[in-house]
PDB file of C-alpha atoms in Angstrom:
ATOM      1  CA  ALA A  20      -2.566  -4.786 -18.226  1.00  0.00           C
ATOM      2  CA  GLN A  21      -2.412  -5.440 -14.501  1.00  0.00           C
ATOM      3  CA  ARG A  22      -5.050  -3.415 -12.730  1.00  0.00           C
ATOM      4  CA  VAL A  23      -7.172  -3.385  -9.602  1.00  0.00           C
ATOM      5  CA  THR A  24     -10.491  -1.581  -9.632  1.00  0.00           C
ATOM      6  CA  GLN A  25     -12.516  -0.557  -6.615  1.00  0.00           C
ATOM      7  CA  PRO A  26     -15.620   1.046  -8.072  1.00  0.00           C
ATOM      8  CA  GLU A  27     -16.863   2.724  -4.888  1.00  0.00           C
ATOM      9  CA  LYS A  28     -14.999   5.680  -3.391  1.00  0.00           C
ATOM     10  CA  LEU A  29     -17.315   5.774  -0.408  1.00  0.00           C
ATOM     11  CA  LEU A  30     -19.562   3.172   1.134  1.00  0.00           C
ATOM     12  CA  SER A  31     -21.797   4.275   3.970  1.00  0.00           C
ATOM     13  CA  VAL A  32     -23.799   1.770   6.030  1.00  0.00           C
ATOM     14  CA  PHE A  33     -25.479   1.629   9.401  1.00  0.00           C
ATOM     15  CA  LYS A  34     -24.081  -0.412  12.269  1.00  0.00           C
ATOM     16  CA  GLY A  35     -25.259  -3.991  12.049  1.00  0.00           C
ATOM     17  CA  ALA A  36     -25.840  -3.892   8.292  1.00  0.00           C
ATOM     18  CA  PRO A  37     -23.986  -6.197   5.904  1.00  0.00           C
ATOM     19  CA  VAL A  38     -21.011  -4.789   4.073  1.00  0.00           C
ATOM     20  CA  GLU A  39     -19.535  -5.676   0.696  1.00  0.00           C
ATOM     21  CA  LEU A  40     -16.552  -3.784  -0.638  1.00  0.00           C
ATOM     22  CA  LYS A  41     -16.064  -4.551  -4.300  1.00  0.00           C
ATOM     23  CA  CYS A  42     -12.753  -5.338  -5.971  1.00  0.00           C
ATOM     24  CA  ASN A  43     -12.144  -6.455  -9.524  1.00  0.00           C
ATOM     25  CA  TYR A  44      -8.775  -7.216 -11.013  1.00  0.00           C
ATOM     26  CA  SER A  45      -7.173  -7.609 -14.382  1.00  0.00           C
ATOM     27  CA  TYR A  46      -4.294 -10.056 -14.560  1.00  0.00           C
ATOM     28  CA  SER A  47      -3.569 -12.856 -16.988  1.00  0.00           C
ATOM     29  CA  GLY A  48      -1.712 -15.116 -14.589  1.00  0.00           C
ATOM     30  CA  SER A  49      -2.514 -16.601 -11.213  1.00  0.00           C
ATOM     31  CA  PRO A  50      -2.866 -13.664  -8.829  1.00  0.00           C
ATOM     32  CA  GLU A  51      -2.163 -13.222  -5.176  1.00  0.00           C
ATOM     33  CA  LEU A  52      -4.802 -10.886  -3.777  1.00  0.00           C
ATOM     34  CA  PHE A  53      -4.901  -8.907  -0.569  1.00  0.00           C
ATOM     35  CA  TRP A  54      -7.024  -6.482   1.376  1.00  0.00           C
ATOM     36  CA  TYR A  55      -5.224  -3.728   3.271  1.00  0.00           C
ATOM     37  CA  VAL A  56      -6.872  -1.336   5.710  1.00  0.00           C
ATOM     38  CA  GLN A  57      -5.932   2.092   7.041  1.00  0.00           C
ATOM     39  CA  TYR A  58      -7.780   3.257  10.148  1.00  0.00           C
ATOM     40  CA  SER A  59      -7.821   6.939  11.007  1.00  0.00           C
ATOM     41  CA  ARG A  60      -4.359   8.174  12.011  1.00  0.00           C
ATOM     42  CA  GLN A  61      -2.888   4.691  11.713  1.00  0.00           C
ATOM     43  CA  ARG A  62      -0.633   3.112   9.160  1.00  0.00           C
ATOM     44  CA  LEU A  63      -1.659   0.852   6.319  1.00  0.00           C
ATOM     45  CA  GLN A  64      -1.896  -2.760   7.476  1.00  0.00           C
ATOM     46  CA  LEU A  65      -2.718  -6.120   6.014  1.00  0.00           C
ATOM     47  CA  LEU A  66      -6.262  -7.271   6.692  1.00  0.00           C
ATOM     48  CA  LEU A  67      -6.299 -10.555   4.838  1.00  0.00           C
ATOM     49  CA  ARG A  68      -4.912 -12.418   1.863  1.00  0.00           C
ATOM     50  CA  HIS A  69      -6.803 -14.829  -0.324  1.00  0.00           C
ATOM     51  CA  ILE A  70      -4.287 -17.634   0.003  1.00  0.00           C
ATOM     52  CA  SER A  71      -4.813 -17.945   3.749  1.00  0.00           C
ATOM     53  CA  ARG A  72      -8.602 -18.236   3.440  1.00  0.00           C
ATOM     54  CA  GLU A  73      -9.126 -16.876   6.919  1.00  0.00           C
ATOM     55  CA  SER A  74     -11.615 -14.508   8.506  1.00  0.00           C
ATOM     56  CA  ILE A  75     -10.112 -11.440  10.165  1.00  0.00           C
ATOM     57  CA  LYS A  76     -12.265  -9.163  12.354  1.00  0.00           C
ATOM     58  CA  GLY A  77     -15.303 -10.871  10.822  1.00  0.00           C
ATOM     59  CA  PHE A  78     -14.249 -10.017   7.267  1.00  0.00           C
ATOM     60  CA  THR A  79     -13.927 -12.623   4.519  1.00  0.00           C
ATOM     61  CA  ALA A  80     -13.001 -12.401   0.860  1.00  0.00           C
ATOM     62  CA  ASP A  81     -13.370 -15.052  -1.792  1.00  0.00           C
ATOM     63  CA  LEU A  82     -11.391 -15.095  -4.990  1.00  0.00           C
ATOM     64  CA  ASN A  83     -13.683 -15.583  -7.974  1.00  0.00           C
ATOM     65  CA  LYS A  84     -11.481 -16.222 -10.986  1.00  0.00           C
ATOM     66  CA  GLY A  85     -14.430 -16.404 -13.366  1.00  0.00           C
ATOM     67  CA  GLU A  86     -15.566 -12.909 -12.441  1.00  0.00           C
ATOM     68  CA  THR A  87     -11.997 -11.731 -11.612  1.00  0.00           C
ATOM     69  CA  SER A  88     -13.249 -10.415  -8.315  1.00  0.00           C
ATOM     70  CA  PHE A  89     -12.129 -10.424  -4.691  1.00  0.00           C
ATOM     71  CA  HIS A  90     -14.927  -8.689  -2.828  1.00  0.00           C
ATOM     72  CA  LEU A  91     -14.591  -8.085   0.916  1.00  0.00           C
ATOM     73  CA  LYS A  92     -17.602  -8.960   3.021  1.00  0.00           C
ATOM     74  CA  LYS A  93     -18.780  -8.712   6.590  1.00  0.00           C
ATOM     75  CA  PRO A  94     -22.248  -9.754   7.705  1.00  0.00           C
ATOM     76  CA  PHE A  95     -22.657  -7.135  10.453  1.00  0.00           C
ATOM     77  CA  ALA A  96     -20.697  -3.890  10.282  1.00  0.00           C
ATOM     78  CA  GLN A  97     -19.328  -2.281  13.441  1.00  0.00           C
ATOM     79  CA  GLU A  98     -18.460   1.385  13.956  1.00  0.00           C
ATOM     80  CA  GLU A  99     -14.811   0.467  14.458  1.00  0.00           C
ATOM     81  CA  ASP A 100     -14.745  -0.915  10.910  1.00  0.00           C
ATOM     82  CA  SER A 101     -14.815   2.649   9.581  1.00  0.00           C
ATOM     83  CA  ALA A 102     -11.596   3.029   7.599  1.00  0.00           C
ATOM     84  CA  MET A 103     -10.075   3.171   4.136  1.00  0.00           C
ATOM     85  CA  TYR A 104      -9.869  -0.254   2.483  1.00  0.00           C
ATOM     86  CA  TYR A 105      -7.496  -1.084  -0.357  1.00  0.00           C
ATOM     87  CA  CYS A 106      -7.602  -4.144  -2.543  1.00  0.00           C
ATOM     88  CA  ALA A 107      -4.191  -5.151  -3.910  1.00  0.00           C
ATOM     89  CA  LEU A 108      -2.744  -7.668  -6.316  1.00  0.00           C
ATOM     90  CA  SER A 109       0.728  -9.131  -6.440  1.00  0.00           C
ATOM     91  CA  PRO A 110       1.756 -10.274  -9.925  1.00  0.00           C
ATOM     92  CA  GLY A 111       3.722 -13.484 -10.203  1.00  0.00           C
ATOM     93  CA  ASN A 112       7.462 -13.421  -9.578  1.00  0.00           C
ATOM     94  CA  THR A 113       7.516  -9.837  -8.347  1.00  0.00           C
ATOM     95  CA  GLY A 114       7.627  -8.317  -4.921  1.00  0.00           C
ATOM     96  CA  LYS A 115       5.291  -5.466  -5.663  1.00  0.00           C
ATOM     97  CA  LEU A 116       1.684  -4.710  -4.890  1.00  0.00           C
ATOM     98  CA  ILE A 117      -0.726  -3.114  -7.326  1.00  0.00           C
ATOM     99  CA  PHE A 118      -3.349  -1.205  -5.375  1.00  0.00           C
ATOM    100  CA  GLY A 119      -6.867  -0.160  -6.174  1.00  0.00           C
ATOM    101  CA  GLN A 120      -7.932   3.412  -5.473  1.00  0.00           C
ATOM    102  CA  GLY A 121      -9.412   2.502  -2.144  1.00  0.00           C
ATOM    103  CA  THR A 122     -12.901   2.609  -0.663  1.00  0.00           C
ATOM    104  CA  THR A 123     -13.781   4.594   2.419  1.00  0.00           C
ATOM    105  CA  LEU A 124     -16.143   2.627   4.614  1.00  0.00           C
ATOM    106  CA  GLN A 125     -18.243   4.723   6.931  1.00  0.00           C
ATOM    107  CA  VAL A 126     -20.274   2.848   9.532  1.00  0.00           C
ATOM    108  CA  LYS A 127     -22.913   5.050  11.105  1.00  0.00           C
ATOM    109  CA  PRO A 128     -24.312   4.436  14.598  1.00  0.00           C
TER     110      PRO A 128
ATOM    111  CA  GLU B  18       9.353  -4.504  18.323  1.00  0.00           C
ATOM    112  CA  ALA B  19       9.671  -1.202  16.481  1.00  0.00           C
ATOM    113  CA  GLY B  20       7.746  -0.930  13.264  1.00  0.00           C
ATOM    114  CA  VAL B  21       8.794   0.656  10.001  1.00  0.00           C
ATOM    115  CA  THR B  22       9.813   4.238  10.663  1.00  0.00           C
ATOM    116  CA  GLN B  23       9.896   7.065   8.169  1.00  0.00           C
ATOM    117  CA  PHE B  24      11.479  10.513   8.440  1.00  0.00           C
ATOM    118  CA  PRO B  25      10.334  13.217   8.167  1.00  0.00           C
ATOM    119  CA  SER B  26       6.591  12.840   8.627  1.00  0.00           C
ATOM    120  CA  HIS B  27       5.993  16.021   6.642  1.00  0.00           C
ATOM    121  CA  SER B  28       8.133  18.060   4.272  1.00  0.00           C
ATOM    122  CA  VAL B  29       7.326  21.257   2.434  1.00  0.00           C
ATOM    123  CA  ILE B  30       9.862  22.352  -0.153  1.00  0.00           C
ATOM    124  CA  GLU B  31      10.015  24.688  -3.095  1.00  0.00           C
ATOM    125  CA  LYS B  32      10.043  23.496  -6.662  1.00  0.00           C
ATOM    126  CA  GLY B  33      13.622  22.859  -7.726  1.00  0.00           C
ATOM    127  CA  GLN B  34      14.892  21.987  -4.264  1.00  0.00           C
ATOM    128  CA  THR B  35      16.134  18.609  -3.114  1.00  0.00           C
ATOM    129  CA  VAL B  36      14.467  16.411  -0.522  1.00  0.00           C
ATOM    130  CA  THR B  37      15.646  13.159   1.010  1.00  0.00           C
ATOM    131  CA  LEU B  38      13.212  10.771   2.650  1.00  0.00           C
ATOM    132  CA  ARG B  39      14.398   8.062   4.972  1.00  0.00           C
ATOM    133  CA  CYS B  40      12.979   4.684   5.869  1.00  0.00           C
ATOM    134  CA  ASP B  41      14.090   2.391   8.672  1.00  0.00           C
ATOM    135  CA  PRO B  42      12.636  -1.076   8.118  1.00  0.00           C
ATOM    136  CA  ILE B  43      11.899  -3.649  10.768  1.00  0.00           C
ATOM    137  CA  SER B  44      15.163  -5.191  11.892  1.00  0.00           C
ATOM    138  CA  GLY B  45      15.968  -8.342   9.940  1.00  0.00           C
ATOM    139  CA  HIS B  46      13.651  -7.569   7.052  1.00  0.00           C
ATOM    140  CA  ASP B  47      15.615  -8.001   3.844  1.00  0.00           C
ATOM    141  CA  ASN B  48      12.797  -6.741   1.629  1.00  0.00           C
ATOM    142  CA  LEU B  49      12.134  -3.017   1.519  1.00  0.00           C
ATOM    143  CA  TYR B  50       9.630  -1.253  -0.731  1.00  0.00           C
ATOM    144  CA  TRP B  51       8.810   2.328  -1.613  1.00  0.00           C
ATOM    145  CA  TYR B  52       5.330   3.391  -2.705  1.00  0.00           C
ATOM    146  CA  ARG B  53       3.665   6.741  -3.184  1.00  0.00           C
ATOM    147  CA  ARG B  54       0.160   8.102  -3.394  1.00  0.00           C
ATOM    148  CA  VAL B  55      -0.307  11.319  -5.290  1.00  0.00           C
ATOM    149  CA  MET B  56      -3.471  13.330  -4.754  1.00  0.00           C
ATOM    150  CA  GLY B  57      -6.612  11.532  -5.812  1.00  0.00           C
ATOM    151  CA  LYS B  58      -4.802   8.538  -7.219  1.00  0.00           C
ATOM    152  CA  GLU B  59      -4.000   5.049  -6.090  1.00  0.00           C
ATOM    153  CA  ILE B  60      -0.944   3.960  -4.134  1.00  0.00           C
ATOM    154  CA  LYS B  61       1.739   3.145  -6.687  1.00  0.00           C
ATOM    155  CA  PHE B  62       4.817   0.967  -6.407  1.00  0.00           C
ATOM    156  CA  LEU B  63       8.157   2.696  -6.860  1.00  0.00           C
ATOM    157  CA  LEU B  64      10.810   0.082  -6.154  1.00  0.00           C
ATOM    158  CA  HIS B  65      11.841  -2.993  -4.210  1.00  0.00           C
ATOM    159  CA  PHE B  66      15.135  -3.714  -2.466  1.00  0.00           C
ATOM    160  CA  VAL B  67      16.347  -7.103  -1.375  1.00  0.00           C
ATOM    161  CA  LYS B  68      19.071  -6.278   1.094  1.00  0.00           C
ATOM    162  CA  GLU B  69      21.105  -3.597  -0.677  1.00  0.00           C
ATOM    163  CA  SER B  70      20.194  -4.660  -4.216  1.00  0.00           C
ATOM    164  CA  LYS B  71      17.450  -3.116  -6.307  1.00  0.00           C
ATOM    165  CA  GLN B  72      15.225  -6.051  -7.205  1.00  0.00           C
ATOM    166  CA  ASP B  73      12.676  -4.037  -9.175  1.00  0.00           C
ATOM    167  CA  GLU B  74      12.734  -0.326  -9.878  1.00  0.00           C
ATOM    168  CA  SER B  75      10.130  -0.361 -12.628  1.00  0.00           C
ATOM    169  CA  GLY B  76       7.908   2.106 -10.783  1.00  0.00           C
ATOM    170  CA  MET B  77      10.436   4.921 -10.447  1.00  0.00           C
ATOM    171  CA  PRO B  78       8.896   7.796 -12.394  1.00  0.00           C
ATOM    172  CA  ASN B  79      12.074   9.382 -13.780  1.00  0.00           C
ATOM    173  CA  ASN B  80      15.736  10.014 -13.106  1.00  0.00           C
ATOM    174  CA  ARG B  81      14.984  12.770 -10.607  1.00  0.00           C
ATOM    175  CA  PHE B  82      14.325   9.991  -8.115  1.00  0.00           C
ATOM    176  CA  LEU B  83      17.211   8.087  -6.560  1.00  0.00           C
ATOM    177  CA  ALA B  84      16.819   5.343  -3.979  1.00  0.00           C
ATOM    178  CA  GLU B  85      19.628   3.795  -2.012  1.00  0.00           C
ATOM    179  CA  ARG B  86      19.970   1.178   0.666  1.00  0.00           C
ATOM    180  CA  THR B  87      23.606   1.084   1.644  1.00  0.00           C
ATOM    181  CA  GLY B  88      24.469  -1.871   3.845  1.00  0.00           C
ATOM    182  CA  GLY B  89      21.026  -3.331   3.457  1.00  0.00           C
ATOM    183  CA  THR B  90      19.582  -1.527   6.457  1.00  0.00           C
ATOM    184  CA  TYR B  91      17.829   1.830   6.132  1.00  0.00           C
ATOM    185  CA  SER B  92      16.906   3.315   2.782  1.00  0.00           C
ATOM    186  CA  THR B  93      16.768   6.843   1.405  1.00  0.00           C
ATOM    187  CA  LEU B  94      14.732   8.233  -1.449  1.00  0.00           C
ATOM    188  CA  LYS B  95      16.056  11.472  -2.892  1.00  0.00           C
ATOM    189  CA  VAL B  96      14.096  13.708  -5.213  1.00  0.00           C
ATOM    190  CA  GLN B  97      16.282  16.201  -7.066  1.00  0.00           C
ATOM    191  CA  PRO B  98      15.065  18.607  -8.317  1.00  0.00           C
ATOM    192  CA  ALA B  99      11.551  18.359  -6.935  1.00  0.00           C
ATOM    193  CA  GLU B 100       8.605  19.241  -9.157  1.00  0.00           C
ATOM    194  CA  LEU B 101       5.035  20.131  -8.223  1.00  0.00           C
ATOM    195  CA  GLU B 102       3.725  16.749  -9.400  1.00  0.00           C
ATOM    196  CA  ASP B 103       5.969  14.987  -6.871  1.00  0.00           C
ATOM    197  CA  SER B 104       3.653  16.087  -4.065  1.00  0.00           C
ATOM    198  CA  GLY B 105       2.022  13.178  -2.304  1.00  0.00           C
ATOM    199  CA  VAL B 106       2.490  10.658   0.455  1.00  0.00           C
ATOM    200  CA  TYR B 107       5.505   8.382   0.221  1.00  0.00           C
ATOM    201  CA  PHE B 108       5.216   5.045   1.965  1.00  0.00           C
ATOM    202  CA  CYS B 109       7.901   2.581   2.859  1.00  0.00           C
ATOM    203  CA  ALA B 110       7.231  -1.047   3.709  1.00  0.00           C
ATOM    204  CA  SER B 111       9.345  -4.002   4.725  1.00  0.00           C
ATOM    205  CA  SER B 112       8.875  -7.747   4.861  1.00  0.00           C
ATOM    206  CA  LEU B 113      10.841 -10.731   6.037  1.00  0.00           C
ATOM    207  CA  ARG B 114      10.370 -12.531   2.744  1.00  0.00           C
ATOM    208  CA  ASP B 115       8.637 -11.789  -0.559  1.00  0.00           C
ATOM    209  CA  ILE B 116       5.228 -10.197   0.078  1.00  0.00           C
ATOM    210  CA  ARG B 117       3.515 -13.147  -1.552  1.00  0.00           C
ATOM    211  CA  THR B 118       4.610 -15.277   1.417  1.00  0.00           C
ATOM    212  CA  ALA B 119       5.195 -12.782   4.197  1.00  0.00           C
ATOM    213  CA  GLU B 120       3.280  -9.781   5.488  1.00  0.00           C
ATOM    214  CA  ALA B 121       4.452  -6.353   4.406  1.00  0.00           C
ATOM    215  CA  PHE B 122       4.536  -3.793   7.240  1.00  0.00           C
ATOM    216  CA  PHE B 123       4.080  -0.180   6.257  1.00  0.00           C
ATOM    217  CA  GLY B 124       5.494   2.979   7.729  1.00  0.00           C
ATOM    218  CA  GLN B 125       3.328   5.943   8.594  1.00  0.00           C
ATOM    219  CA  GLY B 126       4.338   7.730   5.404  1.00  0.00           C
ATOM    220  CA  THR B 127       6.031  11.022   4.563  1.00  0.00           C
ATOM    221  CA  ARG B 128       3.750  13.734   3.240  1.00  0.00           C
ATOM    222  CA  LEU B 129       5.711  15.741   0.679  1.00  0.00           C
ATOM    223  CA  THR B 130       4.397  19.067  -0.542  1.00  0.00           C
ATOM    224  CA  VAL B 131       6.218  20.852  -3.345  1.00  0.00           C
ATOM    225  CA  VAL B 132       5.226  24.507  -3.711  1.00  0.00           C
TER     226      VAL B 132
END
């Protein structure tokens, strides 16, 4: 079965602390993985995708096929990072995204 | 450039009534997707248009849901008759190419409440 699991509903950290949002996936093929973010009162938007291997707003995510994980990390959280984060997988040869349940990141001052 | 626009932003209807949601994608985007998030659950794929053709409608829950994209521009999603479990937020997204190679841009969503 194709599935994305985000085990934490809420992650609360203090400003300046490291952040790791966990994402595990279940997919037998070669996945395309993404992180989407929804800030308060804004629409869902792409944060990063594993294939581009870039750092966006200080966030990085590494695909670990052995552990079937795609955790999102940032060394020093900022208050403006507070948002809902969704991990998503795109199965091969389809145009759809399979989303995890989302993790709310709360960065306290 | 205008983003993906959805109408209405909120809709409250009674069980058994009909509701039509509309999505205007970014101009030139051939790919259009519908998703929904019901209370407490993850965002789930409903269907994918490429121009006016349904590429994948595997996520449509049942035959009470009908999506159209006449002329390959805007799309409508009709729910008839609506049931209580249809309540949730319906998202539309569009992309220039397949989402594996091009960014998908989401609309602000339509919050549907069936009472």
